[in-house]
Every structure is written in C-alpha cells, then in structure tokens.
Amino acid sequence: MNIKEHDVNYQINDKSIIAEGNTYISQSLGDNDSKSEQLITENEERRYLESLEKNRTFIYFDGTSEREKIAKQTVKELLQTVRKQCIVCDPYFSEPDFENYILPLTGKNCLIQIITTENKLSKKCAGGVLDKTNGQQLQNLVAKLESLSVNRSKIECYVLNNTSEDKVPLHDRFFIVDDTAYLIGSSLNHFGEKATTLYKTPSAKILQREADIMIKKNSLQLSNWLVKKEVTE
C-alpha cells in the first residue's frame, strides 16, 4: 500500500496504523510476508508439477485443444519406448485407436497385446441383429498388418467376456510398456479432449497379473470372438 507524504504512519505493537484523511486502516506487518510465502508456495507447486510432467510420472491435461494434442502425443511416445512387450487395456479400443497408437510400433519386434470389450466392437440393431462392423474392421486391420513384410511385431487382440449381468468387465484404462504401467483417465479414442490425467503406477506387477488373467481366462481372441458371434446370432 502506497502512503502519501502527508499521511501519518503509526506503529503500535505488531500493527501498522495508516491515516489517510479521515480513514484509518489497520494492516498486519506480516501480511506482505504471507503473500510472499504464498507466491513461493505456488511457484514451488508449479515447478513440482512441471517436473512430474517432464518425467512422465503424473500429468494433468486440462482439456484444451493444445493440451489434447500433447496428451495424445505423450501416450504415443510412451508406447514407442517398448522393447519386448506392450499391453493396452481399454474397453472402447477399436480400429481408429489401432491406427493411431499401434501402427507406429510395427517395426519394434515386440509382442503387442490389446484387451478390449465387445461394447465398442458391436452393437444391437433393430430386430436384435448384432452389428459387428467395428470388430470386423479391427480384425481386418490386424490381419492386413500381420501380412506385411515390414511388420516385425506379433499382435494379439482379445475381447473380454461380459459378466452374467451383461456389464462391461473392464473399467479403468491402462497400458503397460515392458515393466512400466500407466493409468489414463479416459479411453484412447477421446484421450485429452476433456480434463484428464496420466499417472505412472508405483509397480506394474499387479496390472500385469490382471492382464494375464483377462487374456487366459476371461476373453477370446478377436478372430474367435467374431466366429462365435456369427454362430450365436
């Protein structure tokens, strides 16, 4: 607060009494110190969050178009660090996600496992007819890629079985790159379009175990799932 030359400034104990005309304002001497401490704290928090983002440990994306691009690019870059195995668990994974995130990995000579659900790959139409267009398109893309000589990766796509209540058995989205796992706040198809986060888990082991159980006990390979749906229609 600026004090004019004709203003009178008294100090009583820990208070500063500033007389401006007929108005008297009582101001704690520690107010400026508190504001400085608050600014320091905010700057420290900003630098801390920036360091987490730089290390890909925790990133908050605010849903703006600029951050959406960064969000999608961050996932692509993390997936491209794979050396041996990559697992993507996303209940709404479909053909566009395969093109955006998996195609760049085809020269990595690694195992790529995708776990999705039938909710995105098929839908009920009039008369109870099941439309498997999305699932068939994804299978065609996987088969086409496997036939290309430039592909060095083994690609496996699994469809989780719905529970007895016809509920989706997978909620959280995550991906594992070798021995590192990341949780993401939304499916890859809309990742970053709304406020969301990416979080590196302290350990990948439990998610690796769960993914193995999903693959071995609770799912069908996409090609087999398509055949089964054809028979049961």
PDB file of C-alpha atoms in Angstrom:
ATOM      1  CA  MET A   1       0.000   0.000   0.000  1.00  0.00           C
ATOM      2  CA  ASN A   2       1.460   3.398  -1.027  1.00  0.00           C
ATOM      3  CA  ILE A   3       1.449   6.102   1.629  1.00  0.00           C
ATOM      4  CA  LYS A   4       1.249   9.722   0.614  1.00  0.00           C
ATOM      5  CA  GLU A   5       3.737  12.167   2.104  1.00  0.00           C
ATOM      6  CA  HIS A   6       1.070  13.872   4.217  1.00  0.00           C
ATOM      7  CA  ASP A   7      -0.246  10.562   5.529  1.00  0.00           C
ATOM      8  CA  VAL A   8       0.632   9.655   9.073  1.00  0.00           C
ATOM      9  CA  ASN A   9       2.066   6.218   9.772  1.00  0.00           C
ATOM     10  CA  TYR A  10       1.999   4.925  13.349  1.00  0.00           C
ATOM     11  CA  GLN A  11       3.279   1.620  14.580  1.00  0.00           C
ATOM     12  CA  ILE A  12       1.680   0.070  17.644  1.00  0.00           C
ATOM     13  CA  ASN A  13       2.985  -3.330  18.666  1.00  0.00           C
ATOM     14  CA  ASP A  14       2.632  -5.557  15.556  1.00  0.00           C
ATOM     15  CA  LYS A  15       0.161  -3.279  13.777  1.00  0.00           C
ATOM     16  CA  SER A  16       0.706  -0.516  11.279  1.00  0.00           C
ATOM     17  CA  ILE A  17      -1.888   2.234  11.559  1.00  0.00           C
ATOM     18  CA  ILE A  18      -2.087   4.307   8.358  1.00  0.00           C
ATOM     19  CA  ALA A  19      -4.070   7.506   8.467  1.00  0.00           C
ATOM     20  CA  GLU A  20      -5.404   8.624   5.099  1.00  0.00           C
ATOM     21  CA  GLY A  21      -7.624  11.653   5.525  1.00  0.00           C
ATOM     22  CA  ASN A  22     -10.339  10.584   7.926  1.00  0.00           C
ATOM     23  CA  THR A  23      -9.962   6.861   7.098  1.00  0.00           C
ATOM     24  CA  TYR A  24      -7.856   4.627   9.315  1.00  0.00           C
ATOM     25  CA  ILE A  25      -6.655   1.251   8.051  1.00  0.00           C
ATOM     26  CA  SER A  26      -5.180  -1.392  10.314  1.00  0.00           C
ATOM     27  CA  GLN A  27      -2.710  -3.669   8.481  1.00  0.00           C
ATOM     28  CA  SER A  28      -0.693  -6.520   9.948  1.00  0.00           C
ATOM     29  CA  LEU A  29       3.003  -6.171   9.308  1.00  0.00           C
ATOM     30  CA  GLY A  30       3.086  -9.855   8.394  1.00  0.00           C
ATOM     31  CA  ASP A  31       0.596  -9.528   5.501  1.00  0.00           C
ATOM     32  CA  ASN A  32       3.276  -8.902   2.883  1.00  0.00           C
ATOM     33  CA  ASP A  33       5.311 -11.794   4.245  1.00  0.00           C
ATOM     34  CA  SER A  34       2.271 -14.078   3.958  1.00  0.00           C
ATOM     35  CA  LYS A  35       1.695 -13.040   0.363  1.00  0.00           C
ATOM     36  CA  SER A  36       5.340 -13.674  -0.450  1.00  0.00           C
ATOM     37  CA  GLU A  37       5.176 -17.086   1.171  1.00  0.00           C
ATOM     38  CA  GLN A  38       2.028 -17.871  -0.825  1.00  0.00           C
ATOM     39  CA  LEU A  39       3.736 -16.891  -4.078  1.00  0.00           C
ATOM     40  CA  ILE A  40       6.741 -19.020  -3.191  1.00  0.00           C
ATOM     41  CA  THR A  41       4.465 -21.975  -2.406  1.00  0.00           C
ATOM     42  CA  GLU A  42       2.573 -21.582  -5.691  1.00  0.00           C
ATOM     43  CA  ASN A  43       5.813 -21.365  -7.655  1.00  0.00           C
ATOM     44  CA  GLU A  44       7.180 -24.425  -5.885  1.00  0.00           C
ATOM     45  CA  GLU A  45       3.997 -26.371  -6.664  1.00  0.00           C
ATOM     46  CA  ARG A  46       4.130 -25.287 -10.318  1.00  0.00           C
ATOM     47  CA  ARG A  47       7.773 -26.361 -10.621  1.00  0.00           C
ATOM     48  CA  TYR A  48       6.969 -29.668  -8.905  1.00  0.00           C
ATOM     49  CA  LEU A  49       4.102 -30.425 -11.313  1.00  0.00           C
ATOM     50  CA  GLU A  50       6.316 -29.458 -14.244  1.00  0.00           C
ATOM     51  CA  SER A  51       8.974 -31.910 -13.054  1.00  0.00           C
ATOM     52  CA  LEU A  52       6.359 -34.680 -12.756  1.00  0.00           C
ATOM     53  CA  GLU A  53       5.195 -33.963 -16.292  1.00  0.00           C
ATOM     54  CA  LYS A  54       8.741 -33.908 -17.618  1.00  0.00           C
ATOM     55  CA  ASN A  55       9.406 -37.306 -16.028  1.00  0.00           C
ATOM     56  CA  ARG A  56       6.005 -38.649 -17.205  1.00  0.00           C
ATOM     57  CA  THR A  57       5.147 -39.561 -13.605  1.00  0.00           C
ATOM     58  CA  PHE A  58       1.913 -37.573 -13.344  1.00  0.00           C
ATOM     59  CA  ILE A  59       0.411 -35.274 -15.943  1.00  0.00           C
ATOM     60  CA  TYR A  60      -2.799 -33.272 -15.795  1.00  0.00           C
ATOM     61  CA  PHE A  61      -4.363 -32.323 -19.125  1.00  0.00           C
ATOM     62  CA  ASP A  62      -6.944 -29.560 -18.877  1.00  0.00           C
ATOM     63  CA  GLY A  63      -8.976 -30.442 -21.978  1.00  0.00           C
ATOM     64  CA  THR A  64      -7.889 -27.517 -24.143  1.00  0.00           C
ATOM     65  CA  SER A  65      -7.076 -28.270 -27.780  1.00  0.00           C
ATOM     66  CA  GLU A  66      -3.386 -27.597 -27.205  1.00  0.00           C
ATOM     67  CA  ARG A  67      -3.202 -29.960 -24.235  1.00  0.00           C
ATOM     68  CA  GLU A  68      -5.258 -32.570 -26.094  1.00  0.00           C
ATOM     69  CA  LYS A  69      -2.543 -32.782 -28.748  1.00  0.00           C
ATOM     70  CA  ILE A  70       0.113 -33.102 -26.054  1.00  0.00           C
ATOM     71  CA  ALA A  71      -1.930 -35.807 -24.296  1.00  0.00           C
ATOM     72  CA  LYS A  72      -2.219 -37.998 -27.388  1.00  0.00           C
ATOM     73  CA  GLN A  73       1.414 -37.419 -28.350  1.00  0.00           C
ATOM     74  CA  THR A  74       2.576 -38.315 -24.832  1.00  0.00           C
ATOM     75  CA  VAL A  75       0.820 -41.704 -24.988  1.00  0.00           C
ATOM     76  CA  LYS A  76       2.304 -42.395 -28.426  1.00  0.00           C
ATOM     77  CA  GLU A  77       5.806 -41.557 -27.235  1.00  0.00           C
ATOM     78  CA  LEU A  78       5.475 -43.767 -24.163  1.00  0.00           C
ATOM     79  CA  LEU A  79       4.219 -46.703 -26.246  1.00  0.00           C
ATOM     80  CA  GLN A  80       7.081 -46.273 -28.678  1.00  0.00           C
ATOM     81  CA  THR A  81       9.634 -46.898 -25.915  1.00  0.00           C
ATOM     82  CA  VAL A  82       8.596 -50.587 -25.883  1.00  0.00           C
ATOM     83  CA  ARG A  83      11.389 -53.148 -26.208  1.00  0.00           C
ATOM     84  CA  LYS A  84       9.715 -56.528 -25.617  1.00  0.00           C
ATOM     85  CA  GLN A  85       6.034 -56.311 -24.708  1.00  0.00           C
ATOM     86  CA  CYS A  86       3.216 -53.785 -24.728  1.00  0.00           C
ATOM     87  CA  ILE A  87      -0.276 -54.337 -23.283  1.00  0.00           C
ATOM     88  CA  VAL A  88      -3.147 -51.908 -23.897  1.00  0.00           C
ATOM     89  CA  CYS A  89      -6.328 -52.333 -21.813  1.00  0.00           C
ATOM     90  CA  ASP A  90      -9.156 -50.123 -22.993  1.00  0.00           C
ATOM     91  CA  PRO A  91     -12.846 -51.151 -23.038  1.00  0.00           C
ATOM     92  CA  TYR A  92     -13.502 -48.866 -26.008  1.00  0.00           C
ATOM     93  CA  PHE A  93     -10.457 -49.684 -28.109  1.00  0.00           C
ATOM     94  CA  SER A  94     -11.299 -50.001 -31.827  1.00  0.00           C
ATOM     95  CA  GLU A  95      -9.910 -49.519 -35.321  1.00  0.00           C
ATOM     96  CA  PRO A  96      -9.016 -45.774 -35.136  1.00  0.00           C
ATOM     97  CA  ASP A  97      -7.022 -46.374 -31.938  1.00  0.00           C
ATOM     98  CA  PHE A  98      -5.147 -49.203 -33.645  1.00  0.00           C
ATOM     99  CA  GLU A  99      -4.150 -46.880 -36.473  1.00  0.00           C
ATOM    100  CA  ASN A 100      -3.155 -44.021 -34.175  1.00  0.00           C
ATOM    101  CA  TYR A 101      -1.296 -45.884 -31.443  1.00  0.00           C
ATOM    102  CA  ILE A 102      -0.364 -49.404 -32.601  1.00  0.00           C
ATOM    103  CA  LEU A 103       0.722 -48.965 -36.223  1.00  0.00           C
ATOM    104  CA  PRO A 104       3.812 -46.927 -35.211  1.00  0.00           C
ATOM    105  CA  LEU A 105       5.006 -49.938 -33.173  1.00  0.00           C
ATOM    106  CA  THR A 106       5.078 -52.440 -36.021  1.00  0.00           C
ATOM    107  CA  GLY A 107       8.830 -52.217 -36.530  1.00  0.00           C
ATOM    108  CA  LYS A 108       9.656 -52.827 -32.869  1.00  0.00           C
ATOM    109  CA  ASN A 109       9.917 -56.643 -32.968  1.00  0.00           C
ATOM    110  CA  CYS A 110       7.816 -56.944 -29.823  1.00  0.00           C
ATOM    111  CA  LEU A 111       4.620 -58.553 -28.542  1.00  0.00           C
ATOM    112  CA  ILE A 112       1.620 -56.232 -28.631  1.00  0.00           C
ATOM    113  CA  GLN A 113      -1.486 -57.338 -26.726  1.00  0.00           C
ATOM    114  CA  ILE A 114      -4.737 -55.403 -26.875  1.00  0.00           C
ATOM    115  CA  ILE A 115      -7.597 -56.059 -24.456  1.00  0.00           C
ATOM    116  CA  THR A 116     -10.943 -54.505 -25.311  1.00  0.00           C
ATOM    117  CA  THR A 117     -14.654 -55.294 -24.888  1.00  0.00           C
ATOM    118  CA  GLU A 118     -17.500 -56.063 -27.258  1.00  0.00           C
ATOM    119  CA  ASN A 119     -19.341 -52.897 -26.264  1.00  0.00           C
ATOM    120  CA  LYS A 120     -17.288 -50.885 -28.734  1.00  0.00           C
ATOM    121  CA  LEU A 121     -16.858 -53.639 -31.329  1.00  0.00           C
ATOM    122  CA  SER A 122     -20.542 -54.467 -31.727  1.00  0.00           C
ATOM    123  CA  LYS A 123     -23.981 -53.044 -31.138  1.00  0.00           C
ATOM    124  CA  LYS A 124     -27.541 -54.302 -31.158  1.00  0.00           C
ATOM    125  CA  CYS A 125     -29.629 -53.093 -34.065  1.00  0.00           C
ATOM    126  CA  ALA A 126     -33.328 -53.320 -34.852  1.00  0.00           C
ATOM    127  CA  GLY A 127     -34.743 -56.800 -34.511  1.00  0.00           C
ATOM    128  CA  GLY A 128     -31.934 -57.883 -32.200  1.00  0.00           C
ATOM    129  CA  VAL A 129     -29.426 -58.142 -35.058  1.00  0.00           C
ATOM    130  CA  LEU A 130     -25.842 -57.707 -33.893  1.00  0.00           C
ATOM    131  CA  ASP A 131     -23.726 -55.287 -35.899  1.00  0.00           C
ATOM    132  CA  LYS A 132     -20.098 -56.414 -35.675  1.00  0.00           C
ATOM    133  CA  THR A 133     -18.752 -53.846 -38.141  1.00  0.00           C
ATOM    134  CA  ASN A 134     -16.277 -52.280 -35.741  1.00  0.00           C
ATOM    135  CA  GLY A 135     -14.950 -55.653 -34.645  1.00  0.00           C
ATOM    136  CA  GLN A 136     -14.589 -56.886 -38.219  1.00  0.00           C
ATOM    137  CA  GLN A 137     -12.804 -53.712 -39.283  1.00  0.00           C
ATOM    138  CA  LEU A 138     -10.346 -54.072 -36.430  1.00  0.00           C
ATOM    139  CA  GLN A 139      -9.732 -57.738 -37.283  1.00  0.00           C
ATOM    140  CA  ASN A 140      -9.191 -56.882 -40.954  1.00  0.00           C
ATOM    141  CA  LEU A 141      -6.648 -54.259 -39.969  1.00  0.00           C
ATOM    142  CA  VAL A 142      -4.787 -56.640 -37.667  1.00  0.00           C
ATOM    143  CA  ALA A 143      -4.726 -59.371 -40.331  1.00  0.00           C
ATOM    144  CA  LYS A 144      -3.569 -56.945 -43.011  1.00  0.00           C
ATOM    145  CA  LEU A 145      -0.786 -55.651 -40.822  1.00  0.00           C
ATOM    146  CA  GLU A 146       0.410 -59.141 -39.927  1.00  0.00           C
ATOM    147  CA  SER A 147       0.707 -59.969 -43.620  1.00  0.00           C
ATOM    148  CA  LEU A 148       3.016 -57.050 -44.368  1.00  0.00           C
ATOM    149  CA  SER A 149       6.720 -57.798 -44.616  1.00  0.00           C
ATOM    150  CA  VAL A 150       7.574 -54.566 -42.796  1.00  0.00           C
ATOM    151  CA  ASN A 151       5.792 -55.781 -39.689  1.00  0.00           C
ATOM    152  CA  ARG A 152       8.112 -57.305 -37.123  1.00  0.00           C
ATOM    153  CA  SER A 153       5.714 -57.339 -34.177  1.00  0.00           C
ATOM    154  CA  LYS A 154       3.327 -60.035 -33.009  1.00  0.00           C
ATOM    155  CA  ILE A 155      -0.125 -58.556 -32.461  1.00  0.00           C
ATOM    156  CA  GLU A 156      -2.821 -60.168 -30.349  1.00  0.00           C
ATOM    157  CA  CYS A 157      -6.250 -58.635 -29.823  1.00  0.00           C
ATOM    158  CA  TYR A 158      -8.569 -60.009 -27.119  1.00  0.00           C
ATOM    159  CA  VAL A 159     -12.239 -59.320 -26.392  1.00  0.00           C
ATOM    160  CA  LEU A 160     -13.316 -59.648 -22.777  1.00  0.00           C
ATOM    161  CA  ASN A 161     -16.396 -61.689 -21.976  1.00  0.00           C
ATOM    162  CA  ASN A 162     -19.226 -59.664 -20.464  1.00  0.00           C
ATOM    163  CA  THR A 163     -20.366 -60.650 -16.989  1.00  0.00           C
ATOM    164  CA  SER A 164     -23.625 -62.519 -16.369  1.00  0.00           C
ATOM    165  CA  GLU A 165     -25.366 -59.162 -15.864  1.00  0.00           C
ATOM    166  CA  ASP A 166     -24.101 -58.111 -19.306  1.00  0.00           C
ATOM    167  CA  LYS A 167     -21.877 -55.498 -17.724  1.00  0.00           C
ATOM    168  CA  VAL A 168     -18.508 -54.404 -19.072  1.00  0.00           C
ATOM    169  CA  PRO A 169     -15.827 -56.307 -17.107  1.00  0.00           C
ATOM    170  CA  LEU A 170     -13.197 -53.609 -17.558  1.00  0.00           C
ATOM    171  CA  HIS A 171     -13.458 -50.014 -16.396  1.00  0.00           C
ATOM    172  CA  ASP A 172     -10.055 -48.415 -15.838  1.00  0.00           C
ATOM    173  CA  ARG A 173      -7.882 -47.780 -18.857  1.00  0.00           C
ATOM    174  CA  PHE A 174      -4.215 -48.581 -18.612  1.00  0.00           C
ATOM    175  CA  PHE A 175      -1.255 -49.620 -20.711  1.00  0.00           C
ATOM    176  CA  ILE A 176       1.933 -51.443 -19.819  1.00  0.00           C
ATOM    177  CA  VAL A 177       5.217 -50.876 -21.611  1.00  0.00           C
ATOM    178  CA  ASP A 178       7.653 -53.640 -20.657  1.00  0.00           C
ATOM    179  CA  ASP A 179       7.818 -53.258 -16.846  1.00  0.00           C
ATOM    180  CA  THR A 180       6.158 -49.852 -16.544  1.00  0.00           C
ATOM    181  CA  ALA A 181       2.417 -49.246 -16.244  1.00  0.00           C
ATOM    182  CA  TYR A 182       0.380 -46.096 -16.752  1.00  0.00           C
ATOM    183  CA  LEU A 183      -3.228 -45.345 -15.805  1.00  0.00           C
ATOM    184  CA  ILE A 184      -5.139 -42.963 -18.048  1.00  0.00           C
ATOM    185  CA  GLY A 185      -8.332 -41.169 -17.137  1.00  0.00           C
ATOM    186  CA  SER A 186     -10.256 -41.883 -20.337  1.00  0.00           C
ATOM    187  CA  SER A 187     -10.225 -44.167 -23.346  1.00  0.00           C
ATOM    188  CA  LEU A 188      -7.645 -43.551 -26.049  1.00  0.00           C
ATOM    189  CA  ASN A 189     -10.286 -42.568 -28.601  1.00  0.00           C
ATOM    190  CA  HIS A 190     -11.066 -39.356 -26.674  1.00  0.00           C
ATOM    191  CA  PHE A 191      -7.975 -39.009 -24.517  1.00  0.00           C
ATOM    192  CA  GLY A 192      -7.227 -35.376 -23.732  1.00  0.00           C
ATOM    193  CA  GLU A 193     -10.457 -33.991 -25.174  1.00  0.00           C
ATOM    194  CA  LYS A 194     -11.721 -33.363 -21.642  1.00  0.00           C
ATOM    195  CA  ALA A 195      -9.802 -32.762 -18.427  1.00  0.00           C
ATOM    196  CA  THR A 196      -7.987 -35.966 -17.539  1.00  0.00           C
ATOM    197  CA  THR A 197      -4.743 -37.376 -16.174  1.00  0.00           C
ATOM    198  CA  LEU A 198      -1.935 -39.799 -16.903  1.00  0.00           C
ATOM    199  CA  TYR A 199      -0.326 -41.500 -13.930  1.00  0.00           C
ATOM    200  CA  LYS A 200       2.686 -43.814 -13.735  1.00  0.00           C
ATOM    201  CA  THR A 201       1.952 -46.571 -11.220  1.00  0.00           C
ATOM    202  CA  PRO A 202       4.496 -47.424  -8.481  1.00  0.00           C
ATOM    203  CA  SER A 203       4.573 -51.026  -9.732  1.00  0.00           C
ATOM    204  CA  ALA A 204       3.341 -52.736 -12.889  1.00  0.00           C
ATOM    205  CA  LYS A 205       3.210 -56.257 -11.447  1.00  0.00           C
ATOM    206  CA  ILE A 206      -0.406 -56.341 -10.251  1.00  0.00           C
ATOM    207  CA  LEU A 207      -1.697 -54.911 -13.549  1.00  0.00           C
ATOM    208  CA  GLN A 208       0.438 -57.399 -15.474  1.00  0.00           C
ATOM    209  CA  ARG A 209      -1.056 -60.249 -13.464  1.00  0.00           C
ATOM    210  CA  GLU A 210      -4.592 -58.980 -14.045  1.00  0.00           C
ATOM    211  CA  ALA A 211      -3.956 -58.581 -17.758  1.00  0.00           C
ATOM    212  CA  ASP A 212      -2.643 -62.157 -17.942  1.00  0.00           C
ATOM    213  CA  ILE A 213      -5.797 -63.427 -16.177  1.00  0.00           C
ATOM    214  CA  MET A 214      -8.003 -61.467 -18.582  1.00  0.00           C
ATOM    215  CA  ILE A 215      -6.201 -62.922 -21.572  1.00  0.00           C
ATOM    216  CA  LYS A 216      -6.017 -66.542 -20.395  1.00  0.00           C
ATOM    217  CA  LYS A 217      -9.353 -66.953 -18.616  1.00  0.00           C
ATOM    218  CA  ASN A 218     -11.825 -64.205 -19.419  1.00  0.00           C
ATOM    219  CA  SER A 219     -11.507 -63.386 -23.093  1.00  0.00           C
ATOM    220  CA  LEU A 220     -11.443 -64.632 -26.674  1.00  0.00           C
ATOM    221  CA  GLN A 221      -9.075 -63.677 -29.437  1.00  0.00           C
ATOM    222  CA  LEU A 222     -10.811 -61.222 -31.735  1.00  0.00           C
ATOM    223  CA  SER A 223     -10.985 -63.662 -34.658  1.00  0.00           C
ATOM    224  CA  ASN A 224     -12.573 -66.334 -32.435  1.00  0.00           C
ATOM    225  CA  TRP A 225     -14.979 -63.806 -30.952  1.00  0.00           C
ATOM    226  CA  LEU A 226     -16.186 -62.872 -34.433  1.00  0.00           C
ATOM    227  CA  VAL A 227     -16.787 -66.538 -35.274  1.00  0.00           C
ATOM    228  CA  LYS A 228     -18.648 -67.097 -32.009  1.00  0.00           C
ATOM    229  CA  LYS A 229     -20.895 -64.081 -32.623  1.00  0.00           C
ATOM    230  CA  GLU A 230     -21.600 -65.347 -36.132  1.00  0.00           C
ATOM    231  CA  VAL A 231     -22.736 -68.695 -34.768  1.00  0.00           C
ATOM    232  CA  THR A 232     -24.845 -67.297 -31.930  1.00  0.00           C
ATOM    233  CA  GLU A 233     -26.734 -64.716 -33.994  1.00  0.00           C
TER     234      GLU A 233
END
